[in-house]
Tab-separated table of N, CA and C in Angstrom:
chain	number	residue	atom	x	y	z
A	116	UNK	N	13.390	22.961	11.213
A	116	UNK	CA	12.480	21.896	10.816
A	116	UNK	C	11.443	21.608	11.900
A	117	UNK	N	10.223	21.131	11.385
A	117	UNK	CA	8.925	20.933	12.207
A	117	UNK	C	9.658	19.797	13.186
A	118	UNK	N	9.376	19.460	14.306
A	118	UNK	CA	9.766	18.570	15.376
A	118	UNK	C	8.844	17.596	15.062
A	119	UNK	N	9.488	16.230	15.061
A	119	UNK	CA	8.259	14.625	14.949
A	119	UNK	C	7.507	14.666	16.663
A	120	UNK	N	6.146	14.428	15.944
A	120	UNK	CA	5.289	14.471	16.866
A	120	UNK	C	5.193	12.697	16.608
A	121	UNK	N	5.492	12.216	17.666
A	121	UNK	CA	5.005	10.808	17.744
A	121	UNK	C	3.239	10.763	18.861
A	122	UNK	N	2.458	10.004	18.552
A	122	UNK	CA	1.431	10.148	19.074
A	122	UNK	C	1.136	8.903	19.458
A	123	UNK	N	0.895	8.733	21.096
A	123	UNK	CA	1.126	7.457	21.808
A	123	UNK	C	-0.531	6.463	21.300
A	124	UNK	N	0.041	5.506	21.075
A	124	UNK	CA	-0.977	4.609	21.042
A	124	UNK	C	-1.565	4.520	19.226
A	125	UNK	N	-1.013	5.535	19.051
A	125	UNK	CA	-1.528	5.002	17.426
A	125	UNK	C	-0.197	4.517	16.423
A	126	UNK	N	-0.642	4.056	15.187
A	126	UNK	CA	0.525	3.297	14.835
A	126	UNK	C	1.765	4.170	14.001
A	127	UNK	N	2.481	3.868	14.073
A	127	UNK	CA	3.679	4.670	13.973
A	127	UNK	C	4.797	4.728	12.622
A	128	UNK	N	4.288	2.747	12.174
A	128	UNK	CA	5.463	2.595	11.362
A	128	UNK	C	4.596	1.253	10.760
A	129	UNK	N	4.733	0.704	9.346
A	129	UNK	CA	4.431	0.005	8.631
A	129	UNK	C	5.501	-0.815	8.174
A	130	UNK	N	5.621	-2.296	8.185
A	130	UNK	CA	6.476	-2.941	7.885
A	130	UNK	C	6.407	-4.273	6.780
A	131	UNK	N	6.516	-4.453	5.570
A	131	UNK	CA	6.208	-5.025	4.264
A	131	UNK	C	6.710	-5.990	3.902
A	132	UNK	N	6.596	-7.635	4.447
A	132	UNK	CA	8.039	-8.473	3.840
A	132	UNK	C	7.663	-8.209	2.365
A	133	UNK	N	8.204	-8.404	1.512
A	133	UNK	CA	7.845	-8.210	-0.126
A	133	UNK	C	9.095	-9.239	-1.178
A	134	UNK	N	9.047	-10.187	-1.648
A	134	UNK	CA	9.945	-11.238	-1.923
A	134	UNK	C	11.048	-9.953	-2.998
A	135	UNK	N	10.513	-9.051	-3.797
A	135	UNK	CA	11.053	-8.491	-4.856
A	135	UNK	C	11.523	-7.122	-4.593
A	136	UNK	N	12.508	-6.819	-3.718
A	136	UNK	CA	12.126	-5.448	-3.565
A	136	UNK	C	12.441	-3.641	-4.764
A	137	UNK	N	13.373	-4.626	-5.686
A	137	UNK	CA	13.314	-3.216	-6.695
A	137	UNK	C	11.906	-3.466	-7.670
A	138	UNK	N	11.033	-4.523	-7.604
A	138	UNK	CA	9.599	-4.323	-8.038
A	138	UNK	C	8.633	-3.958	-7.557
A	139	UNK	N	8.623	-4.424	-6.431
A	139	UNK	CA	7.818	-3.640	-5.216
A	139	UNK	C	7.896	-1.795	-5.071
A	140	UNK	N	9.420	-1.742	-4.911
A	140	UNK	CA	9.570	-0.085	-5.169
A	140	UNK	C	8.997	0.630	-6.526
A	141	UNK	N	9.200	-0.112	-7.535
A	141	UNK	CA	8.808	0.434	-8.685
A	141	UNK	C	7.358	0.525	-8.521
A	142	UNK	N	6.558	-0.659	-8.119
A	142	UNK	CA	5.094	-0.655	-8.221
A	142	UNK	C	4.541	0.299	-7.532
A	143	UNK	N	5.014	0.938	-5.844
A	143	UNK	CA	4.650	1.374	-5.575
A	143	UNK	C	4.953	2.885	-5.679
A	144	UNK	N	6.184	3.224	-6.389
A	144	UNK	CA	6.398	4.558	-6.630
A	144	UNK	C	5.032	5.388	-7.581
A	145	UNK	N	5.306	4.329	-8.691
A	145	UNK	CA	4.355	4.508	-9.810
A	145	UNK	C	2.547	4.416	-9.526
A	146	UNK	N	2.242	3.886	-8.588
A	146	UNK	CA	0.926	3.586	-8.244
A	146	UNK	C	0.754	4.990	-7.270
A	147	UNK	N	0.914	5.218	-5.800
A	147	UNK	CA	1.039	6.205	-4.665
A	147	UNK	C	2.229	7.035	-4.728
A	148	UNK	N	3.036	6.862	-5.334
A	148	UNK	CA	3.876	8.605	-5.468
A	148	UNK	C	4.621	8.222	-4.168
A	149	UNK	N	5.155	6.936	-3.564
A	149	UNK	CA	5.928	6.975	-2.147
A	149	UNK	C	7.416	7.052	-2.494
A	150	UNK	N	7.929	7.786	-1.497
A	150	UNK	CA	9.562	8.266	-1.794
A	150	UNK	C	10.171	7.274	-1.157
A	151	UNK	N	11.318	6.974	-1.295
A	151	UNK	CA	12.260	5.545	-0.341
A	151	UNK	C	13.307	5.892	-0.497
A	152	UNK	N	13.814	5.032	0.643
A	152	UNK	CA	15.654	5.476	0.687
A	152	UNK	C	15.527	3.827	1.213
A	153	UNK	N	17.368	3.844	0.165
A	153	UNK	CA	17.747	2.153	0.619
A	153	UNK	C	18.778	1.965	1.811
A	154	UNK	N	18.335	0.779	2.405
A	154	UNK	CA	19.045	0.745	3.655
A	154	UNK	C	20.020	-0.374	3.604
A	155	UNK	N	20.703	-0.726	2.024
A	155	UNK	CA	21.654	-1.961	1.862
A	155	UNK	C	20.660	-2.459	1.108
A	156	UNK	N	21.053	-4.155	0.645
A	156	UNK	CA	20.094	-5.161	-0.373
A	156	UNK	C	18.928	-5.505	-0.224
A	157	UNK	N	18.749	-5.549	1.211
A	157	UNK	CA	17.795	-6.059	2.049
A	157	UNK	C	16.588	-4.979	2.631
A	158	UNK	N	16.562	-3.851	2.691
A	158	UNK	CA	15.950	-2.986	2.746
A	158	UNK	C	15.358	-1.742	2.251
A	159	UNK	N	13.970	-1.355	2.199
A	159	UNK	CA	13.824	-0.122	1.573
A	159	UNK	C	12.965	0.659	3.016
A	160	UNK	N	13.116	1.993	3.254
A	160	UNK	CA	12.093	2.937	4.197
A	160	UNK	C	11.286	3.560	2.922
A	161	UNK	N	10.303	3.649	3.414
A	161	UNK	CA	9.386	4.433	2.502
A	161	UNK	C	8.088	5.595	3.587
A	162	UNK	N	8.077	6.633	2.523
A	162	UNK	CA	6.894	7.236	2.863
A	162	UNK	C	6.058	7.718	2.379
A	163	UNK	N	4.902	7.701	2.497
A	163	UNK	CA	3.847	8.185	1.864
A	163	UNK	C	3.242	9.591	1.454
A	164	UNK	N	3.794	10.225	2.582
A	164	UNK	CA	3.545	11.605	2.690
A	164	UNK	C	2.704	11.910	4.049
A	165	UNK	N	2.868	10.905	4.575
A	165	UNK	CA	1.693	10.572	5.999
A	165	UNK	C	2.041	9.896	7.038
A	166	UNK	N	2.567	8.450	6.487
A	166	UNK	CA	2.957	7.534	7.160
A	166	UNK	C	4.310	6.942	6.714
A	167	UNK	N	5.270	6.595	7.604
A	167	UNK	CA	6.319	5.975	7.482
A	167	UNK	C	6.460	4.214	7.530
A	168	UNK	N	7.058	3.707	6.827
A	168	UNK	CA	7.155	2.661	7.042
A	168	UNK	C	8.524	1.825	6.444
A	169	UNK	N	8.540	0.846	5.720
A	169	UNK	CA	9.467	0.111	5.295
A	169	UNK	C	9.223	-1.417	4.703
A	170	UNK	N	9.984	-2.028	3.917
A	170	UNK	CA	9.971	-2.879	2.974
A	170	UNK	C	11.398	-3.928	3.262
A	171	UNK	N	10.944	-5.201	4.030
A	171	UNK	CA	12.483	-5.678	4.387
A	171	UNK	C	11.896	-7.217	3.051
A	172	UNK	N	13.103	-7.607	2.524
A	172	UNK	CA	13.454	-8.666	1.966
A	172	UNK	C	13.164	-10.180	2.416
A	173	UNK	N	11.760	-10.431	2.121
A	173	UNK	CA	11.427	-11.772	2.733
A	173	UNK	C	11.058	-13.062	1.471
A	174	UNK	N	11.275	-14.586	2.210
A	174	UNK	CA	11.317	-15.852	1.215
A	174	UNK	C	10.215	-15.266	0.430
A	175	UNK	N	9.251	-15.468	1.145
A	175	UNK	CA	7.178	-15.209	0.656
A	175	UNK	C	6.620	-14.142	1.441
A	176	UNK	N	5.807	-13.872	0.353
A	176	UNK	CA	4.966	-12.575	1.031
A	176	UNK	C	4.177	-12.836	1.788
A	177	UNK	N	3.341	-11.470	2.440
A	177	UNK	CA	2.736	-12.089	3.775
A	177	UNK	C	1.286	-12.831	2.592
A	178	UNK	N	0.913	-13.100	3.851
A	178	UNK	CA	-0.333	-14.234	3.576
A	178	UNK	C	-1.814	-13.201	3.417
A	179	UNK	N	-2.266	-13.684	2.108
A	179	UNK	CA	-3.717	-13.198	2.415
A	179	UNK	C	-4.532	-12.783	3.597
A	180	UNK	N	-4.451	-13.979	4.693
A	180	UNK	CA	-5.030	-14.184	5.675
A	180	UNK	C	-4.465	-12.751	6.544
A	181	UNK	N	-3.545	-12.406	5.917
A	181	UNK	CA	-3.058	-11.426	7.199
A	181	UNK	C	-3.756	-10.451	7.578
A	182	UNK	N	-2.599	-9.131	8.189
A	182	UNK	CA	-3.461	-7.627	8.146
A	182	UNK	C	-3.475	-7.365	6.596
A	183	UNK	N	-4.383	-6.432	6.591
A	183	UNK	CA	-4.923	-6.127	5.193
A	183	UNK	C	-4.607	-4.589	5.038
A	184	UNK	N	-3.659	-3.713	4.483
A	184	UNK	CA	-3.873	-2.539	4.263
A	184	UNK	C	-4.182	-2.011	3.413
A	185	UNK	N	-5.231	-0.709	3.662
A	185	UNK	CA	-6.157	-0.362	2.695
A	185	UNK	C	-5.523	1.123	2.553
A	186	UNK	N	-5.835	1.858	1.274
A	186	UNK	CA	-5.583	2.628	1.032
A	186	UNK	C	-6.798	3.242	0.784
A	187	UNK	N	-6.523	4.761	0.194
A	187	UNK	CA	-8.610	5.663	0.351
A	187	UNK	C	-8.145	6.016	-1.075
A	188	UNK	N	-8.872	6.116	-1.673
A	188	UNK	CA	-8.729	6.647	-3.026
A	188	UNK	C	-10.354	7.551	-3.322
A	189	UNK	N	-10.486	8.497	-4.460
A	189	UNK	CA	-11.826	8.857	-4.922
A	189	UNK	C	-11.961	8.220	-5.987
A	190	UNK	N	-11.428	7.389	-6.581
A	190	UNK	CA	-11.880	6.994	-8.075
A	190	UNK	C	-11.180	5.124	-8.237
A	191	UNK	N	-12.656	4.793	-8.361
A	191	UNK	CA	-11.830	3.491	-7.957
A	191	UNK	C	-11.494	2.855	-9.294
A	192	UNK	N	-12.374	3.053	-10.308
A	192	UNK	CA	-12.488	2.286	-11.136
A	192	UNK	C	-10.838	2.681	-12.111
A	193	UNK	N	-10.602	4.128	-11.953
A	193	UNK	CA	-9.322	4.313	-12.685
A	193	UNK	C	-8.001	3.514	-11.852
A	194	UNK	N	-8.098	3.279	-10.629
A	194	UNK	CA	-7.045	2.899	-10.015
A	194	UNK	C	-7.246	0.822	-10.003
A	195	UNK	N	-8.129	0.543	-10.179
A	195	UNK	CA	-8.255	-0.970	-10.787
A	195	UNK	C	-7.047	-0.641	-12.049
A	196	UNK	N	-7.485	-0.154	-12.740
A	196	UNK	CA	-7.028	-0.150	-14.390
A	196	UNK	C	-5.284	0.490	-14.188
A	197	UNK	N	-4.849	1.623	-13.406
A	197	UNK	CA	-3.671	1.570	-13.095
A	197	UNK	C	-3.007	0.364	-12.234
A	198	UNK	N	-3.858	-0.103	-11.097
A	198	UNK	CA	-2.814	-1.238	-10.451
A	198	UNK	C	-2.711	-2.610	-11.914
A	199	UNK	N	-3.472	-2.922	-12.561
A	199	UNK	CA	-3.478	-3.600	-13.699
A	199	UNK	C	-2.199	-3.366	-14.427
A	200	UNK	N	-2.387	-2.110	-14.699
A	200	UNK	CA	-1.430	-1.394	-16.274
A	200	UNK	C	0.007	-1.563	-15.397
A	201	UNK	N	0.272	-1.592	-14.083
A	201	UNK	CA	1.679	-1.347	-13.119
A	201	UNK	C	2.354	-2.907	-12.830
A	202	UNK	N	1.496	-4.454	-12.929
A	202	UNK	CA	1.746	-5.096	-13.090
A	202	UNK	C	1.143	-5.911	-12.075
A	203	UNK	N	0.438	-5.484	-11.205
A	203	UNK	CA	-0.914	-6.093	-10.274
A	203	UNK	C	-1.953	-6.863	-10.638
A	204	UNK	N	-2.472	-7.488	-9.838
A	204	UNK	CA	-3.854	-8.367	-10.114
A	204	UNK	C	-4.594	-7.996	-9.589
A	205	UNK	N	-5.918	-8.113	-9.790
A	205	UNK	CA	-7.033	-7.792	-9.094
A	205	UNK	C	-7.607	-8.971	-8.244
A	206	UNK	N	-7.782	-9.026	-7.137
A	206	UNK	CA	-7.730	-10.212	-6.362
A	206	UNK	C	-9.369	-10.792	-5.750
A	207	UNK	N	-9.982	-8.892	-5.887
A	207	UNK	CA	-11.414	-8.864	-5.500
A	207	UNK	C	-12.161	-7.881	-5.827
A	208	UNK	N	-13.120	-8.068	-6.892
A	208	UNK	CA	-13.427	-7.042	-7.604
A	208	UNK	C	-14.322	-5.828	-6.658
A	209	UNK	N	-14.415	-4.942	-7.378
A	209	UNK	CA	-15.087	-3.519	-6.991
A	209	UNK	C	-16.133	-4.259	-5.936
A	210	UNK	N	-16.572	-4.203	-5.201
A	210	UNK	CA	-17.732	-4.352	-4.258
A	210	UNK	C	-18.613	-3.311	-2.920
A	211	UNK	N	-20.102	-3.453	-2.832
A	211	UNK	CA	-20.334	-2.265	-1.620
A	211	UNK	C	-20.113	-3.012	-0.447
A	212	UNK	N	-20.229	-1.847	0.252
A	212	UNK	CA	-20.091	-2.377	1.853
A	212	UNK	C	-20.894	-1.138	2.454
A	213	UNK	N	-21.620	-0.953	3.240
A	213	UNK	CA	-22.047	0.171	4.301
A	213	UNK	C	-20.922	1.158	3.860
A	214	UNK	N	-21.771	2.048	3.182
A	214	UNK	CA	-20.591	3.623	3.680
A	214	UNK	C	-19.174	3.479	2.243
A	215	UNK	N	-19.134	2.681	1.534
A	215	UNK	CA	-18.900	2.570	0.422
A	215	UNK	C	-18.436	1.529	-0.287
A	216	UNK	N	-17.100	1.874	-1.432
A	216	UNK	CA	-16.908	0.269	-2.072
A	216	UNK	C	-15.523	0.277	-2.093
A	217	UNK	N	-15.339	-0.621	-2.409
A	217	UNK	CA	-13.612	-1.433	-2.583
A	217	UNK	C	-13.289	-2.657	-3.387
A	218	UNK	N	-12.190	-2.833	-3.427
A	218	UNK	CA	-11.362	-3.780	-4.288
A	218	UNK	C	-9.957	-4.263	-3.591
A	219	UNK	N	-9.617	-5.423	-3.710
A	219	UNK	CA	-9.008	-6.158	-3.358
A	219	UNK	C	-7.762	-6.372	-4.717
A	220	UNK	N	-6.463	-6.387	-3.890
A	220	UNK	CA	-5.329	-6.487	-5.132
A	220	UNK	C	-4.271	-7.075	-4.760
A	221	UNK	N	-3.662	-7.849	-5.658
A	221	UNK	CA	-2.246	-8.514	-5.125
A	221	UNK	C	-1.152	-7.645	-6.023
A	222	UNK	N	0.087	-7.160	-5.363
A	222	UNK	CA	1.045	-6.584	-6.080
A	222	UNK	C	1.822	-7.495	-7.235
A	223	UNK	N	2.458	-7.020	-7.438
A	223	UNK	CA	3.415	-8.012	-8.526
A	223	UNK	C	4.638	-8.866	-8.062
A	224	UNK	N	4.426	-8.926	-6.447
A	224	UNK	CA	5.357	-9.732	-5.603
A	224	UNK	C	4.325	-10.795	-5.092
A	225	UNK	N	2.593	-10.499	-4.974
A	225	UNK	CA	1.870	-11.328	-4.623
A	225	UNK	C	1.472	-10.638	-3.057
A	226	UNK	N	1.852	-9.184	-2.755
A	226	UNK	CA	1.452	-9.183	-1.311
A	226	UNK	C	-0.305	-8.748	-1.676
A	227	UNK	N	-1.188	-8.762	-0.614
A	227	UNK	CA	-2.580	-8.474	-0.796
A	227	UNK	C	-2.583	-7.070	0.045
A	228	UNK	N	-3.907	-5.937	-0.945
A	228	UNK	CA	-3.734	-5.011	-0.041
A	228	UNK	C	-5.388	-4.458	-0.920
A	229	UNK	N	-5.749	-3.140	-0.178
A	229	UNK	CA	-7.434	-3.106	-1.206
A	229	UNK	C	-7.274	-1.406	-1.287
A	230	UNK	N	-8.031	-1.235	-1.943
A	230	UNK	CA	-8.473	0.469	-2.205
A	230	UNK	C	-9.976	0.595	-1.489
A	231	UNK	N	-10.359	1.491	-1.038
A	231	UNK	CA	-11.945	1.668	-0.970
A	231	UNK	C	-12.090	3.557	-0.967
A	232	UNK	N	-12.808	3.482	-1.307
A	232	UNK	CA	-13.942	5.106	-1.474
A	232	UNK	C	-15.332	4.799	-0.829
A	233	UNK	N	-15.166	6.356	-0.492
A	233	UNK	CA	-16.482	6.501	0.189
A	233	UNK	C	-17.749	6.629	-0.646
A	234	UNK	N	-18.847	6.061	-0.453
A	234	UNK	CA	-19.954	6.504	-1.090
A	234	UNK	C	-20.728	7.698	-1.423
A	235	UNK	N	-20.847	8.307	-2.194
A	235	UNK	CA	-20.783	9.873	-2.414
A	235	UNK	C	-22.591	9.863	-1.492
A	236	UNK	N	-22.771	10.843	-1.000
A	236	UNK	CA	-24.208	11.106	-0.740
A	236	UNK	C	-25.729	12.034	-1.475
């Protein structure tokens, strides 16, 4: 097997309070294709295919105000309409920014997180 390359100074591991966690898993299996293994009631690890992280069992989700993680997608407008159809809200519609656009979404536990694409040239 390939040896883990950990690479100093960049981030390593992602960590999710999420109030619901067999909805959360579902939402996000079905939305990004992430694989998980359970670590007892209270925990899920997940990965993306990129990045590792995890999903621990909290009262409330994090806060709007928080970090914000974004995901890259090429097609935004179909992935509005899947986080919708998966049981998500749309929190902030399609919008530009320099260099392209995005959207803002709350899961079906209420955590906030956005999609953006690049602007084609």
């Amino acid at each position: 097997p390939e040896a883990c390359m950990r690479a100093q100074n960049r981030i390593d591991y992602v960590e999710i309070p999420v109030t619901d966690l067999p909805r959360a898993r579902a939402f996000f299996e079905a939305m990004f294709g992430w694989e998980f293994q359970e670590w007892g009631d209270e925990y899920l690890s997940f990965s993306d295919g990129r990045l590792n992280g995890g999903m621990r069992k909290a009262d409330a989700a994090a806060p709007g105000t928080g970090v914000l993680l974004v995901f890259y997608s090429d097609d935004l407008e179909r992935d509005v309409a899947r986080v919708q159809e998966l049981g998500g809200t749309i929190s902030q519609e399609i919008f530009s920014f320099p260099g392209g656009r995005r959207f803002h979404f709350l899961d079906p536990a209420g955590a906030e997180f956005a999609i953006w694409s690049e602007v084609a040239e």
